[in-house]
C-alpha cells in the first residue's frame, strides 16, 4: 500500500459490510451465528423466529461465536468482475474463494480468501482461519468482511 | 393406480439470443406441439404455463398469456414458478388435473427472453436476502459450479480435461440438433483456450442464458387410446421434492450450508431422482438415456452419480470410455444439453421432456439413441426447487 492510500485509509471509518455477521476483534474475529436453545442446531447467518430443523419447533436462539478455524471443502476464484451489489476496485482484481467446513458446527461457510493466496495454493482438508479484511472502500468508509486465510502451519518451507 | 399420462405432442422454438417477446417463442412451440399431437387447440381443457420473472407481468401469468395469444377458447389456466423446475411443476399441475379427471388433455408451455451476462439479483440494499448477500461478497453462480467441480478433482481425481470431454461430447450431440443455439463441434483445445471464469471452470465449461420456448400436449391414457394414440410415450414419474434438512452441499444462493450438528446431512440432488424411480417402479439400471442440467460440464458428472447411473466418483471414467456419447451404452444429454442450448429457465425442463419424447419415439435423427425405452431428466434451481421426470415407451 502506498503512503498516499495509507493516509486516505486513515481518515476513513472501518465498518462491517454486513452488520452483525461477525465480531470486530481484529486479532481473533468470529462469525456470529446462533443456536436453537431447544435442539442445538447452529445457524449462520443467524436464525430468526423459527428453527429450521423439521423435528424442532424451537423459537428461541442464543448468539454464538462460530469456530474461527476449519478445513477446506473446496475452492475457486473469481476471474471476472461480479455484478452489483459487488463493489469492485478499479481495475478489478481477481480473488480466491474458499468453502470451509467447521468441525464443531458441521457447517460449510463460504468466504473470500485473503489476497496473495491463489487456488493453486489450496488443497481440500487444509486448515484455514478467519480474519477480517477490506471488502471494498468508498469515499466515506472501509467496508470490512470476513475472509479465510491458510493457517501458518500449512506453509511448507521451500 | 397408474400415475401415467400420455405425451401426445412436443414442440420447441429454437434456442438463441433472438431478443423478441417470450410469448412468440411459447406460441410457436405450442403450435408445433399441437400439430404434432393432432389435437385441436379448442379441445385443450387446461393450459399450464411456466412463468418467467424477467418479462414483466405477462411472464408472471404465463399460462394466461399463452392462452390469450393462441386465442381465448375457455380453457382453465395455471402458472407455475419454481426456478429451473418451473417446467416440471407446470407438467405436474397438468398431470394432477388429468389424473383427477378434471381435464382430459392439457397444454404445457414455457418460454423466456433473457438478458446478457451474469444473472444478477434485484436492486436495492437487501442484506436479509441471501441472494443479495452473496453477490455483495462477490459470489456468482459460476462460483458454486466451480466449487462442485473442484471438489470432484480433490475427491475423485477428475481433471479439467475430463470436464472438457463433457463439452466436446455435448457439442457433437448438439451439432445434430436444429433447436440448439450452439451448433459447432468444439474441441478440447477450444475449451482450453477459452477464458478462465472460476477456476477450474472456463467459459466453455459454463452454460450461457438463452431465449427459447418448449411445449407439450399431454392427456389421460384413455384419451390417447380414444384418438388412436395408445402407443404414445408416457410420463411415468415426476419428482418435484424439496430438500431434506440439513443440506450436505453448499447450495446457491446460500453463504453457508445448514448445520448437521444435530441432524443428518442430505444431498438434495441425490434425493430428486429417488422419488421418481419409486413412483415409476423403474430402477437406474433400466435407464437408456438421460437429460441432465449441465449448468457446468462438471455438474453433468455429479448428476450421473446422483441419478445412480454409476458409482460415486466413476462418472468421468464413463465419459472417457465414450459410454455417455450417442452410440455408447448410456447416452447423456443427446440433445446437446445446456452446453449447446444455454439456459432458458421456464422452458428448459420442458425441453428435456421434448428431447426424451423424440428419443423414445425414435425420431431423434442423427442423435438417436439406440433402442431408447426409458429416459430420465434432472434439474435443480434456487431455493430448493428441482425436478426429475421419467418417460417410458
Coordinates of C-alpha atoms in Angstrom, one line a residue:
Chain A
X1 CA 0.0 0.0 0.0
X2 CA 1.4 3.4 -0.9
X3 CA 1.7 6.2 1.7
X4 CA -0.9 8.1 -0.1
X5 CA -3.6 5.4 0.2
X6 CA -2.5 4.7 3.8
X7 CA -3.2 8.4 4.6
X8 CA -6.5 8.2 2.8
X9 CA -7.4 5.0 4.6
X10 CA -6.5 6.6 7.9
X11 CA -9.3 9.1 7.6
X12 CA -11.9 6.6 6.8
X13 CA -14.1 4.7 9.3
X14 CA -14.0 0.9 9.3
X15 CA -17.4 -0.6 9.3
X16 CA -18.8 -4.1 8.7
X17 CA -20.0 -4.7 5.2
X18 CA -22.7 -6.8 6.8
X19 CA -23.9 -5.5 10.2
X20 CA -23.9 -8.2 13.0
X21 CA -22.5 -11.0 10.9
X22 CA -19.1 -11.1 12.7
X23 CA -17.2 -9.7 15.6
X24 CA -14.9 -6.8 15.0
X25 CA -12.0 -8.2 17.1
X26 CA -9.1 -7.7 14.6
X27 CA -6.9 -10.5 16.1
X28 CA -9.5 -13.2 16.9
X29 CA -12.6 -12.4 14.8
X30 CA -15.5 -14.9 14.8
X31 CA -18.6 -15.2 12.7
X32 CA -21.7 -14.6 14.8
X33 CA -24.2 -17.4 14.4
X34 CA -26.8 -18.6 16.8
X35 CA -28.0 -21.8 18.2
X36 CA -31.5 -23.1 18.8
X37 CA -31.9 -23.5 22.5
X38 CA -34.2 -26.5 22.1
X39 CA -32.4 -28.7 19.6
X40 CA -28.9 -27.2 19.5
X41 CA -28.7 -26.6 15.7
X42 CA -26.3 -23.9 14.7
X43 CA -27.2 -21.1 12.3
X44 CA -25.2 -18.8 10.1
X45 CA -26.4 -16.3 9.3
X46 CA -28.4 -16.2 12.5
X47 CA -31.9 -17.7 12.5
X48 CA -34.8 -15.6 13.5
X49 CA -38.3 -16.6 14.6
X50 CA -38.3 -20.3 13.9
X51 CA -35.9 -23.3 14.0
X52 CA -35.5 -24.8 10.5
X53 CA -34.9 -28.4 11.9
X54 CA -38.2 -30.0 10.8
X55 CA -38.2 -32.1 14.0
X56 CA -38.0 -29.0 16.2
X57 CA -40.5 -26.2 17.0
X58 CA -37.9 -24.0 18.8
X59 CA -38.3 -20.2 18.5
X60 CA -35.5 -19.1 20.9
X61 CA -31.9 -18.7 19.8
X62 CA -28.7 -17.9 21.6
X63 CA -26.0 -16.0 19.8
X64 CA -22.8 -18.0 19.5
X65 CA -19.4 -17.2 18.1
X66 CA -18.6 -19.9 15.5
X67 CA -15.3 -21.8 15.3
X68 CA -12.8 -19.5 13.7
X69 CA -10.8 -22.3 12.1
X70 CA -12.0 -25.1 9.7
X71 CA -10.9 -27.2 6.8
X72 CA -11.1 -26.5 3.1
X73 CA -14.1 -28.4 1.5
X74 CA -13.5 -26.8 -1.9
X75 CA -12.2 -23.6 -3.5
X76 CA -12.3 -21.4 -6.6
X77 CA -11.7 -17.9 -7.7
X78 CA -13.5 -15.0 -9.5
X79 CA -11.6 -14.0 -12.6
X80 CA -14.5 -11.9 -14.0
X81 CA -15.9 -8.9 -12.1
X82 CA -19.1 -9.9 -10.3
X83 CA -22.2 -7.7 -11.0
X84 CA -23.5 -5.3 -8.4
X85 CA -24.1 -5.2 -5.4
X86 CA -20.5 -6.4 -5.6
X87 CA -18.4 -3.2 -5.4
X88 CA -15.2 -3.7 -7.5
X89 CA -12.0 -1.8 -7.3
X90 CA -10.7 -0.1 -10.5
X91 CA -9.2 -2.1 -12.1
X92 CA -10.9 -5.3 -10.9
X93 CA -8.5 -7.7 -9.1
X94 CA -9.4 -11.4 -9.2
X95 CA -9.9 -13.0 -5.8
X96 CA -9.9 -16.5 -4.4
X97 CA -12.9 -18.1 -2.7
X98 CA -13.0 -21.0 -0.3
X99 CA -15.7 -23.2 1.2
X100 CA -14.5 -24.1 4.7
X101 CA -16.0 -26.8 6.9
X102 CA -16.3 -26.1 10.6
X103 CA -16.0 -29.3 12.6
X104 CA -18.0 -28.5 15.7
X105 CA -20.9 -26.8 13.8
X106 CA -20.7 -29.3 10.9
X107 CA -21.3 -26.5 8.5
X108 CA -19.6 -25.2 5.4
X109 CA -19.1 -21.4 5.2
X110 CA -18.1 -19.5 2.0
X111 CA -15.8 -16.6 2.0
X112 CA -13.2 -14.8 0.0
X113 CA -9.6 -15.8 0.7
X114 CA -7.0 -13.1 1.6
X115 CA -5.1 -11.5 -1.3
X116 CA -2.0 -13.3 -2.4
X117 CA -3.4 -16.8 -2.0
X118 CA -4.3 -18.5 -5.3
X119 CA -6.4 -21.6 -6.0
X120 CA -3.1 -23.4 -6.7
X121 CA -2.0 -22.8 -3.1
X122 CA -5.1 -24.6 -1.6
X123 CA -6.0 -28.2 -1.1
X124 CA -9.1 -29.9 0.3
X125 CA -8.6 -30.5 4.0
X126 CA -6.2 -27.6 4.5
X127 CA -6.7 -25.7 7.7
X128 CA -8.0 -22.1 7.4
X129 CA -8.6 -19.4 9.9
X130 CA -11.0 -16.4 9.9
X131 CA -9.6 -12.9 9.5
X132 CA -11.1 -9.5 8.9
X133 CA -10.2 -7.7 5.7
X134 CA -11.5 -5.0 3.4
X135 CA -14.3 -6.0 1.1
X136 CA -14.4 -2.6 -0.6
X137 CA -13.8 1.1 0.1
X138 CA -15.9 4.1 -0.8
X139 CA -15.5 7.8 -0.2
X140 CA -16.6 7.6 3.5
X141 CA -15.6 4.2 4.7
X142 CA -13.6 1.0 4.5
X143 CA -16.2 -1.9 4.5
X144 CA -14.9 -4.9 6.3
X145 CA -15.8 -8.6 5.8
X146 CA -14.5 -12.0 6.9
X147 CA -12.0 -13.8 4.8
X148 CA -10.4 -17.2 5.0
X149 CA -6.6 -17.4 5.4
X150 CA -4.4 -20.6 5.4
X151 CA -3.1 -21.1 8.9
X152 CA 0.7 -20.7 9.2
X153 CA 1.4 -24.4 9.8
X154 CA 0.1 -25.2 6.3
X155 CA 3.1 -23.5 4.7
X156 CA 5.9 -25.8 3.9
X157 CA 9.3 -24.3 3.6
X158 CA 10.6 -24.4 0.1
Chain B
X1 CA -53.4 -46.9 -9.6
X2 CA -51.3 -45.9 -12.5
X3 CA -49.9 -42.3 -12.4
X4 CA -49.0 -42.5 -16.1
X5 CA -50.2 -39.8 -18.6
X6 CA -49.5 -39.8 -22.4
X7 CA -47.4 -37.3 -24.2
X8 CA -49.3 -36.7 -27.5
X9 CA -47.2 -33.8 -28.9
X10 CA -44.0 -31.9 -28.4
X11 CA -42.7 -28.7 -29.9
X12 CA -39.9 -26.2 -29.4
X13 CA -38.8 -22.8 -30.7
X14 CA -35.1 -22.9 -31.4
X15 CA -32.9 -21.6 -28.6
X16 CA -30.8 -18.4 -29.3
X17 CA -30.5 -14.8 -28.4
X18 CA -33.3 -13.6 -30.5
X19 CA -34.3 -10.7 -28.4
X20 CA -38.0 -11.0 -29.2
X21 CA -41.0 -11.3 -26.9
X22 CA -41.1 -14.6 -25.0
X23 CA -44.8 -15.1 -26.0
X24 CA -43.7 -15.5 -29.6
X25 CA -41.4 -18.5 -28.7
X26 CA -44.1 -20.1 -26.5
X27 CA -46.8 -19.8 -29.1
X28 CA -44.5 -21.3 -31.8
X29 CA -43.6 -24.2 -29.5
X30 CA -47.3 -24.7 -28.6
X31 CA -48.5 -24.7 -32.2
X32 CA -45.8 -27.2 -33.1
X33 CA -46.8 -29.4 -30.1
X34 CA -50.5 -29.2 -31.1
X35 CA -49.7 -30.1 -34.7
X36 CA -47.5 -33.0 -33.5
X37 CA -50.4 -34.2 -31.3
X38 CA -53.2 -33.9 -33.8
X39 CA -55.3 -32.3 -31.0
X40 CA -57.2 -29.2 -31.9
X41 CA -56.4 -26.1 -29.8
X42 CA -60.1 -25.8 -29.0
X43 CA -60.0 -29.2 -27.4
X44 CA -57.4 -28.3 -24.8
X45 CA -59.0 -28.1 -21.4
X46 CA -56.1 -26.8 -19.4
X47 CA -53.2 -24.6 -20.2
X48 CA -50.3 -24.9 -17.7
X49 CA -47.6 -22.2 -18.1
X50 CA -44.1 -22.0 -16.6
X51 CA -43.5 -18.4 -15.5
X52 CA -40.7 -16.1 -16.4
X53 CA -39.6 -13.4 -13.9
X54 CA -37.8 -11.3 -16.5
X55 CA -40.5 -10.3 -18.9
X56 CA -42.9 -8.3 -16.7
X57 CA -46.5 -9.1 -15.7
X58 CA -47.3 -11.3 -18.8
X59 CA -44.4 -13.5 -17.6
X60 CA -45.9 -13.9 -14.1
X61 CA -49.2 -15.1 -15.6
X62 CA -47.6 -17.1 -18.5
X63 CA -50.4 -19.7 -18.7
X64 CA -52.9 -17.0 -19.4
X65 CA -50.5 -15.1 -21.7
X66 CA -50.0 -18.1 -23.9
X67 CA -53.8 -19.0 -23.8
X68 CA -54.7 -15.5 -24.9
X69 CA -52.0 -15.4 -27.7
X70 CA -53.3 -18.8 -29.0
X71 CA -56.8 -17.3 -28.9
X72 CA -59.0 -17.5 -25.8
X73 CA -61.1 -20.6 -26.0
X74 CA -62.3 -21.0 -22.4
X75 CA -59.7 -23.4 -21.1
X76 CA -58.7 -23.3 -17.5
X77 CA -55.2 -21.9 -16.9
X78 CA -52.4 -22.2 -14.3
X79 CA -48.9 -20.7 -14.0
X80 CA -46.1 -22.3 -12.1
X81 CA -42.9 -20.8 -10.9
X82 CA -40.2 -23.0 -9.4
X83 CA -36.9 -21.6 -10.9
X84 CA -35.3 -24.2 -13.1
X85 CA -38.0 -26.7 -12.2
X86 CA -40.8 -24.4 -13.4
X87 CA -41.5 -26.5 -16.5
X88 CA -41.7 -29.7 -14.5
X89 CA -44.1 -28.2 -12.0
X90 CA -46.2 -27.0 -14.9
X91 CA -46.2 -30.5 -16.2
X92 CA -47.1 -31.8 -12.7
X93 CA -50.0 -29.4 -12.5
X94 CA -51.3 -30.7 -15.8
X95 CA -50.8 -34.3 -14.6
X96 CA -52.8 -33.7 -11.4
X97 CA -55.6 -32.1 -13.4
X98 CA -55.7 -35.1 -15.8
X99 CA -55.4 -37.8 -13.1
X100 CA -58.1 -36.2 -11.0
X101 CA -60.4 -36.4 -14.0
X102 CA -60.8 -32.7 -14.2
X103 CA -59.4 -32.5 -17.7
X104 CA -58.6 -35.0 -20.5
X105 CA -55.9 -33.1 -22.5
X106 CA -53.7 -30.2 -21.5
X107 CA -51.0 -27.9 -23.0
X108 CA -47.8 -27.2 -21.0
X109 CA -45.7 -24.3 -22.2
X110 CA -42.6 -22.4 -21.0
X111 CA -40.6 -19.7 -22.8
X112 CA -38.1 -17.0 -21.9
X113 CA -36.3 -13.9 -23.1
X114 CA -33.0 -13.5 -21.2
X115 CA -30.7 -10.5 -20.6
X116 CA -27.0 -10.6 -21.3
X117 CA -24.2 -11.6 -18.9
X118 CA -24.2 -12.8 -15.3
X119 CA -27.7 -13.4 -13.7
X120 CA -27.8 -10.7 -11.1
X121 CA -30.1 -10.1 -8.1
X122 CA -32.8 -7.5 -7.7
X123 CA -31.6 -3.9 -7.0
X124 CA -31.5 -2.1 -3.6
X125 CA -29.8 -2.8 -0.3
X126 CA -31.2 -6.0 0.9
X127 CA -29.0 -7.7 3.5
X128 CA -31.8 -10.1 4.6
X129 CA -31.8 -11.7 1.1
X130 CA -29.2 -14.4 0.8
X131 CA -29.0 -13.7 -2.9
X132 CA -28.1 -10.1 -2.3
X133 CA -25.5 -11.0 0.3
X134 CA -23.6 -13.5 -1.8
X135 CA -23.4 -11.1 -4.8
X136 CA -22.2 -8.4 -2.3
X137 CA -19.4 -10.8 -1.3
X138 CA -18.5 -11.5 -5.0
X139 CA -20.0 -15.0 -5.1
X140 CA -21.7 -15.5 -8.5
X141 CA -23.4 -18.6 -10.0
X142 CA -20.2 -19.9 -11.5
X143 CA -18.6 -19.8 -8.0
X144 CA -20.9 -22.6 -6.9
X145 CA -20.4 -24.7 -10.1
X146 CA -16.6 -24.3 -9.7
X147 CA -16.7 -25.3 -6.0
X148 CA -18.5 -28.6 -7.0
X149 CA -16.1 -29.1 -9.9
X150 CA -13.0 -28.6 -7.7
X151 CA -14.5 -30.9 -5.1
X152 CA -14.6 -33.6 -7.8
X153 CA -11.0 -33.0 -8.6
X154 CA -10.0 -33.2 -5.0
X155 CA -12.1 -36.2 -4.1
X156 CA -12.0 -38.4 -7.3
X157 CA -9.1 -37.1 -9.2
X158 CA -11.2 -35.7 -12.1
X159 CA -9.2 -33.3 -14.3
X160 CA -10.0 -30.2 -16.4
X161 CA -9.5 -32.5 -19.4
X162 CA -12.4 -34.7 -18.2
X163 CA -14.6 -31.6 -17.9
X164 CA -13.6 -30.6 -21.5
X165 CA -14.6 -34.1 -22.7
X166 CA -18.1 -33.5 -21.5
X167 CA -18.2 -30.2 -23.5
X168 CA -16.8 -31.9 -26.6
X169 CA -19.3 -34.8 -26.3
X170 CA -22.3 -32.4 -25.9
X171 CA -21.1 -30.2 -28.7
X172 CA -21.1 -33.3 -31.0
X173 CA -24.7 -34.1 -29.9
X174 CA -25.9 -30.5 -30.3
X175 CA -24.4 -30.2 -33.7
X176 CA -27.1 -32.6 -34.9
X177 CA -29.9 -30.7 -33.1
X178 CA -31.8 -28.0 -35.1
X179 CA -33.2 -26.5 -31.9
X180 CA -29.7 -26.0 -30.3
X181 CA -28.2 -22.5 -30.1
X182 CA -24.6 -23.5 -30.4
X183 CA -24.0 -26.0 -33.3
X184 CA -20.3 -26.3 -33.6
X185 CA -18.1 -29.3 -32.9
X186 CA -15.8 -27.7 -30.3
X187 CA -12.6 -29.4 -29.5
X188 CA -10.7 -29.9 -26.2
X189 CA -8.3 -27.2 -27.5
X190 CA -11.2 -24.8 -27.9
X191 CA -12.2 -25.4 -24.3
X192 CA -8.7 -25.0 -23.0
X193 CA -8.3 -21.7 -25.0
X194 CA -11.4 -20.2 -23.5
X195 CA -11.1 -17.7 -20.6
X196 CA -11.0 -19.0 -17.1
X197 CA -14.1 -17.8 -15.3
X198 CA -14.0 -19.5 -11.9
X199 CA -11.1 -21.9 -11.5
X200 CA -11.2 -24.8 -12.6
X201 CA -14.1 -23.8 -15.0
X202 CA -13.5 -21.9 -18.2
X203 CA -16.1 -20.0 -20.2
X204 CA -16.8 -23.1 -22.3
X205 CA -17.4 -25.2 -19.2
X206 CA -20.3 -22.9 -18.2
X207 CA -23.7 -22.6 -19.8
X208 CA -25.0 -19.4 -21.2
X209 CA -28.5 -17.9 -20.9
X210 CA -30.8 -18.1 -23.9
X211 CA -34.1 -17.3 -25.4
X212 CA -36.3 -20.3 -26.2
X213 CA -39.6 -22.0 -25.8
X214 CA -40.9 -25.6 -25.4
X215 CA -44.3 -27.1 -25.2
X216 CA -46.1 -30.5 -24.6
X217 CA -49.6 -31.7 -25.2
X218 CA -50.4 -34.3 -22.5
X219 CA -53.5 -36.4 -21.9
X220 CA -55.0 -39.3 -20.0
X221 CA -54.2 -42.7 -21.3
X222 CA -57.9 -43.2 -22.1
X223 CA -58.0 -40.1 -24.2
X224 CA -54.8 -41.2 -26.0
X225 CA -56.4 -44.5 -26.8
X226 CA -59.6 -42.8 -27.9
X227 CA -57.7 -40.8 -30.6
X228 CA -55.7 -43.8 -31.7
X229 CA -52.5 -42.8 -29.8
X230 CA -52.4 -45.7 -27.3
X231 CA -48.8 -46.2 -28.2
X232 CA -47.8 -42.6 -27.1
X233 CA -44.7 -42.1 -24.9
X234 CA -45.8 -41.9 -21.2
X235 CA -44.8 -39.8 -18.3
X236 CA -44.1 -42.5 -15.7
X237 CA -43.0 -40.2 -12.8
X238 CA -42.5 -36.6 -11.8
X239 CA -40.5 -35.7 -8.8
X240 CA -40.5 -32.2 -7.5
X241 CA -39.5 -32.9 -3.9
X242 CA -37.9 -30.2 -1.8
X243 CA -34.6 -30.8 0.1
X244 CA -34.5 -32.5 3.5
X245 CA -32.8 -30.5 6.3
X246 CA -29.8 -30.3 6.7
X247 CA -28.1 -29.5 3.4
X248 CA -24.9 -31.5 2.8
X249 CA -23.8 -29.4 -0.1
X250 CA -23.4 -25.6 -0.3
X251 CA -26.3 -24.5 -2.4
X252 CA -26.8 -21.4 -4.5
X253 CA -27.6 -18.7 -3.2
X254 CA -26.6 -19.6 0.4
X255 CA -23.4 -18.4 2.0
X256 CA -23.3 -21.5 4.3
X257 CA -24.8 -25.0 4.5
X258 CA -27.2 -25.9 7.2
X259 CA -25.6 -27.3 10.4
X260 CA -25.5 -31.0 10.6
X261 CA -24.5 -30.9 14.2
X262 CA -27.8 -32.4 15.5
X263 CA -29.4 -33.9 12.3
X264 CA -28.0 -35.9 9.4
X265 CA -27.0 -34.0 6.3
X266 CA -28.8 -34.9 3.0
X267 CA -27.8 -34.2 -0.6
X268 CA -30.7 -32.6 -2.5
X269 CA -29.5 -33.5 -5.9
X270 CA -29.3 -37.2 -4.9
X271 CA -32.8 -37.1 -3.4
X272 CA -34.5 -35.8 -6.5
X273 CA -34.5 -38.9 -8.7
X274 CA -35.2 -41.3 -5.7
X275 CA -38.8 -40.3 -5.6
X276 CA -39.1 -40.5 -9.4
X277 CA -37.6 -44.0 -9.5
X278 CA -40.0 -45.1 -6.7
X279 CA -43.1 -43.6 -8.4
X280 CA -42.2 -45.1 -11.8
X281 CA -41.3 -48.5 -10.4
X282 CA -38.2 -48.2 -12.5
X283 CA -34.6 -48.7 -11.4
X284 CA -31.5 -46.8 -12.5
X285 CA -30.4 -50.0 -14.4
X286 CA -33.4 -49.6 -16.7
X287 CA -32.5 -46.1 -17.9
X288 CA -31.5 -45.9 -21.6
X289 CA -30.9 -42.2 -21.9
X290 CA -30.7 -39.1 -19.6
X291 CA -31.1 -35.4 -20.0
X292 CA -29.4 -33.6 -17.1
X293 CA -28.9 -30.0 -16.1
X294 CA -25.3 -29.3 -17.2
X295 CA -25.0 -25.8 -15.9
X296 CA -21.4 -26.7 -16.0
X297 CA -19.5 -29.6 -17.6
X298 CA -18.5 -31.0 -14.2
X299 CA -22.1 -30.8 -13.0
X300 CA -23.1 -33.3 -15.6
X301 CA -20.8 -35.8 -13.9
X302 CA -22.4 -35.1 -10.5
X303 CA -25.8 -35.7 -12.0
X304 CA -24.8 -39.0 -13.5
X305 CA -23.9 -40.1 -9.9
X306 CA -26.9 -38.5 -8.3
X307 CA -29.2 -40.4 -10.8
X308 CA -27.4 -43.6 -9.7
X309 CA -26.3 -44.2 -13.3
X310 CA -22.8 -45.1 -11.9
X311 CA -21.0 -45.2 -8.6
X312 CA -19.8 -42.0 -6.9
X313 CA -16.6 -40.9 -8.5
X314 CA -17.0 -43.0 -11.6
X315 CA -18.7 -40.6 -13.9
X316 CA -15.5 -39.2 -15.5
X317 CA -14.4 -42.7 -16.4
X318 CA -17.7 -43.3 -18.2
X319 CA -17.2 -40.1 -20.2
X320 CA -13.5 -41.1 -21.0
X321 CA -14.8 -44.5 -22.2
X322 CA -17.4 -43.0 -24.5
X323 CA -20.3 -44.6 -22.6
X324 CA -22.3 -41.3 -22.4
X325 CA -22.0 -40.5 -26.1
X326 CA -24.8 -41.3 -28.6
X327 CA -23.8 -44.8 -29.7
X328 CA -22.5 -45.6 -26.2
X329 CA -24.3 -47.7 -23.6
X330 CA -25.9 -44.8 -21.7
X331 CA -26.0 -41.5 -23.6
X332 CA -26.3 -38.4 -21.5
X333 CA -27.6 -35.2 -23.0
X334 CA -28.2 -36.4 -26.5
X335 CA -29.8 -33.0 -27.2
X336 CA -26.5 -31.3 -26.6
X337 CA -27.6 -30.2 -23.1
X338 CA -27.3 -26.7 -21.7
X339 CA -23.8 -26.7 -23.2
X340 CA -25.4 -26.3 -26.7
X341 CA -28.7 -24.7 -25.6
X342 CA -27.9 -22.2 -22.9
X343 CA -30.5 -21.9 -20.1
X344 CA -34.0 -20.6 -20.9
X345 CA -35.2 -21.2 -17.4
X346 CA -39.0 -21.8 -17.7
X347 CA -38.6 -23.7 -21.0
X348 CA -35.6 -25.9 -20.0
X349 CA -37.3 -28.7 -18.1
X350 CA -39.9 -28.9 -20.8
X351 CA -37.2 -29.1 -23.5
X352 CA -35.7 -32.0 -21.6
X353 CA -39.0 -33.9 -21.9
X354 CA -39.3 -32.9 -25.6
X355 CA -35.9 -34.5 -26.3
X356 CA -36.7 -37.7 -24.4
X357 CA -40.0 -38.0 -26.2
X358 CA -38.3 -37.8 -29.6
X359 CA -35.7 -40.3 -28.4
X360 CA -38.3 -42.7 -27.1
X361 CA -40.3 -42.4 -30.4
X362 CA -37.1 -43.0 -32.4
X363 CA -37.5 -39.6 -34.1
X364 CA -34.2 -38.0 -33.0
X365 CA -32.4 -38.3 -36.4
X366 CA -28.6 -38.3 -36.3
X367 CA -28.6 -38.1 -32.5
X368 CA -30.9 -41.0 -32.0
X369 CA -30.1 -43.3 -29.0
X370 CA -30.4 -46.9 -30.0
X371 CA -33.5 -48.6 -28.7
X372 CA -34.4 -46.0 -26.1
X373 CA -37.0 -47.4 -23.7
X374 CA -36.7 -45.3 -20.6
X375 CA -35.5 -41.7 -20.2
X376 CA -34.9 -39.6 -17.1
X377 CA -34.4 -35.9 -16.7
X378 CA -32.9 -33.9 -13.8
X379 CA -32.6 -30.3 -12.9
X380 CA -32.1 -28.1 -9.9
X381 CA -32.6 -24.4 -9.3
X382 CA -32.6 -21.8 -6.5
X383 CA -34.4 -22.1 -3.2
X384 CA -34.9 -25.9 -3.1
X385 CA -36.5 -26.2 -6.5
X386 CA -35.6 -29.2 -8.6
X387 CA -37.2 -32.0 -10.6
X388 CA -36.7 -35.3 -12.2
X389 CA -39.1 -36.7 -14.8
X390 CA -39.1 -40.3 -16.1
X391 CA -40.6 -41.2 -19.5
X392 CA -41.2 -44.7 -20.8
X393 CA -42.4 -46.3 -24.1

